Tab-separated table of C-alpha atoms in Angstrom:
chain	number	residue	atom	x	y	z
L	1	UNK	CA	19.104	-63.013	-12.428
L	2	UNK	CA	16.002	-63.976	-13.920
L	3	UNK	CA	16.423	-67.576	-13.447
L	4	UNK	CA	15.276	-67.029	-9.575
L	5	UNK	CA	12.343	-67.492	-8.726
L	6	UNK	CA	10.379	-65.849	-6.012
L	7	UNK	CA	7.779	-67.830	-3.861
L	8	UNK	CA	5.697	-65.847	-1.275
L	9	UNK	CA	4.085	-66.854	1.842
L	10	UNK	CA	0.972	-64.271	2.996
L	11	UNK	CA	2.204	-61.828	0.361
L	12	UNK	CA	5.646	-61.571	1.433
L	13	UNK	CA	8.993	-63.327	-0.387
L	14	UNK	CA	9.622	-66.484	1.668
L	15	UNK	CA	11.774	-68.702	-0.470
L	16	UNK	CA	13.922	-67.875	-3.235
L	17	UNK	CA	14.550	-70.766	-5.768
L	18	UNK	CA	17.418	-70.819	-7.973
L	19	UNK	CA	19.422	-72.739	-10.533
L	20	UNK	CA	21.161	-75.417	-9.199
L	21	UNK	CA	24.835	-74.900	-10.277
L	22	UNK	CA	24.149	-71.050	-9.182
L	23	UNK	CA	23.588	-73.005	-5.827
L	24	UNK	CA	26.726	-74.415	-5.643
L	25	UNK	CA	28.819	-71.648	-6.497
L	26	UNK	CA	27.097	-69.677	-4.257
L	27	UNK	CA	27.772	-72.797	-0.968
L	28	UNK	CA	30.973	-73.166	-2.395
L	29	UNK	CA	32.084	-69.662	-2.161
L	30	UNK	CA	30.697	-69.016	0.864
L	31	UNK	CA	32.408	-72.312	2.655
L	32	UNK	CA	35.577	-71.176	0.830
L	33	UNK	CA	35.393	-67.461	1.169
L	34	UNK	CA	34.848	-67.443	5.028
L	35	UNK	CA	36.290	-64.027	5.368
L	36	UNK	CA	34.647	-62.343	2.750
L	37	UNK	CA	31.793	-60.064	3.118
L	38	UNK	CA	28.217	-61.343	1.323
L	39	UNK	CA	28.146	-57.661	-0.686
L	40	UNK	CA	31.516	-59.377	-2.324
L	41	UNK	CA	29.945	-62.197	-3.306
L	42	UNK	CA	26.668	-60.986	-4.178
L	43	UNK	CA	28.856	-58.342	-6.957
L	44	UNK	CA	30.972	-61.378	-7.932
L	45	UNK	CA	27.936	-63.370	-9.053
L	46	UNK	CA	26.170	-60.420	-10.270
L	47	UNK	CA	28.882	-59.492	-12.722
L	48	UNK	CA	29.886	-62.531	-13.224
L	49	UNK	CA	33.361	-61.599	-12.358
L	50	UNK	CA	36.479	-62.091	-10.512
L	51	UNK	CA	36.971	-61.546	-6.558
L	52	UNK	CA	39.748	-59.160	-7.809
L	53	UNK	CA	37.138	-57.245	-9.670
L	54	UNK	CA	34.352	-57.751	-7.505
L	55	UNK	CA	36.386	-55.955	-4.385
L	56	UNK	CA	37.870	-53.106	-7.157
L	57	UNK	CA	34.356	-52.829	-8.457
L	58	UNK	CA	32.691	-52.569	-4.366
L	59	UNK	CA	35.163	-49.620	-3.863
L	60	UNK	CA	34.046	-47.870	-6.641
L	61	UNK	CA	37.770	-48.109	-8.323
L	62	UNK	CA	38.896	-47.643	-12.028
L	63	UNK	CA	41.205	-50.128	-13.922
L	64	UNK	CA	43.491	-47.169	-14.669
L	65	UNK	CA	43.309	-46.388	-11.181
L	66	UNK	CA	43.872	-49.455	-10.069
L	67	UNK	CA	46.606	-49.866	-11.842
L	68	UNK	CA	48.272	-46.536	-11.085
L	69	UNK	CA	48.199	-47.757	-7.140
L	70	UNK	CA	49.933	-51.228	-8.509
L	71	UNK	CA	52.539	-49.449	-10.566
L	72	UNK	CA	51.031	-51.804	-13.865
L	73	UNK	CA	49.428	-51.009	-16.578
L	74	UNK	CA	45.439	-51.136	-16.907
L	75	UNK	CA	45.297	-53.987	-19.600
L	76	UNK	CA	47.459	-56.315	-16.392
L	77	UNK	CA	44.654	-55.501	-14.580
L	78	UNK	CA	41.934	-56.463	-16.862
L	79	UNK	CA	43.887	-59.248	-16.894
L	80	UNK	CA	44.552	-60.346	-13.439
L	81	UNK	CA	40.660	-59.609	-13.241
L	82	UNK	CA	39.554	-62.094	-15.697
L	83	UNK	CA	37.665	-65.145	-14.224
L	84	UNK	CA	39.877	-67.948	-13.705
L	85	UNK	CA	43.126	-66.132	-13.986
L	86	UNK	CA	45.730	-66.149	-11.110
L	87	UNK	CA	48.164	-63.279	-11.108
L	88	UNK	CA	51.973	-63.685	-9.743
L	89	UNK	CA	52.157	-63.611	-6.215
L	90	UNK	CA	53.974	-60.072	-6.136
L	91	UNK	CA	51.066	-58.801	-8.371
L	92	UNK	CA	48.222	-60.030	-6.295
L	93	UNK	CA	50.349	-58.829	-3.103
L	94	UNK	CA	50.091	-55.551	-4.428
L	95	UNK	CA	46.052	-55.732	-5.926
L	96	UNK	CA	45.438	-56.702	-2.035
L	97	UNK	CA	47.200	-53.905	-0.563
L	98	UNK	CA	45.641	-51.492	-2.971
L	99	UNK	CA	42.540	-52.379	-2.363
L	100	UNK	CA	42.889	-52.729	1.532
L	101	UNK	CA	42.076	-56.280	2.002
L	102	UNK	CA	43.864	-60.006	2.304
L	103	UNK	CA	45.784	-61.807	-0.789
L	104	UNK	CA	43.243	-64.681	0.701
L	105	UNK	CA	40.500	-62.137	0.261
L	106	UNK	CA	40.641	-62.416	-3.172
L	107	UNK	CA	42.030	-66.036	-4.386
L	108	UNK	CA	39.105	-67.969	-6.098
């Protein structure tokens, strides 16, 4: 992110300043996405990806492997993880349990 900017007080960082739509996704997410851990968000704005990828991505899961657990193939995954995508109920029932968290966990 080099659009943040870093101000120090006595040497030390004291304020970070950042863009201000990266502001409101980042509010927005984290009124929205109570239940999910900072690390989460932190890798979903990082990679500027998907919560579904984001939580594969934290547990240090493959696509292939991914998909292996869901019983799909690896290009439904890169699917379902594309930003702004929704998967079918069923599929995201079975993404969640694969991954061990919520189907809330990981609706945008």
């Amino acid at each position: 992110m080099s659009d943040v900017q870093i101000i120090k007080h006595g040497g030390a960082p004291a304020f970070a300043v950042v863009p201000y739509e990266l502001w409101l996704s980042m509010t927005q997410s984290q009124a929205s996405h109570a239940d999910i851990p900072q690390a989460i968000i932190e890798l979903k704005h990082k990679h500027n990806c998907s919560l579904i990828s984001a939580w594969r991505r934290s547990k240090r899961i493959s696509q292939v492997k991914l998909a292996e657990a869901v019983g799909v193939t690896q290009s439904a995954i890169a699917q379902a993880e594309k930003v702004g995508n929704q998967p079918q109920a069923g599929t995201l029932e079975k993404i969640a349990e694969a991954l061990g968290v919520t189907v809330d966990q990981l609706k945008e």
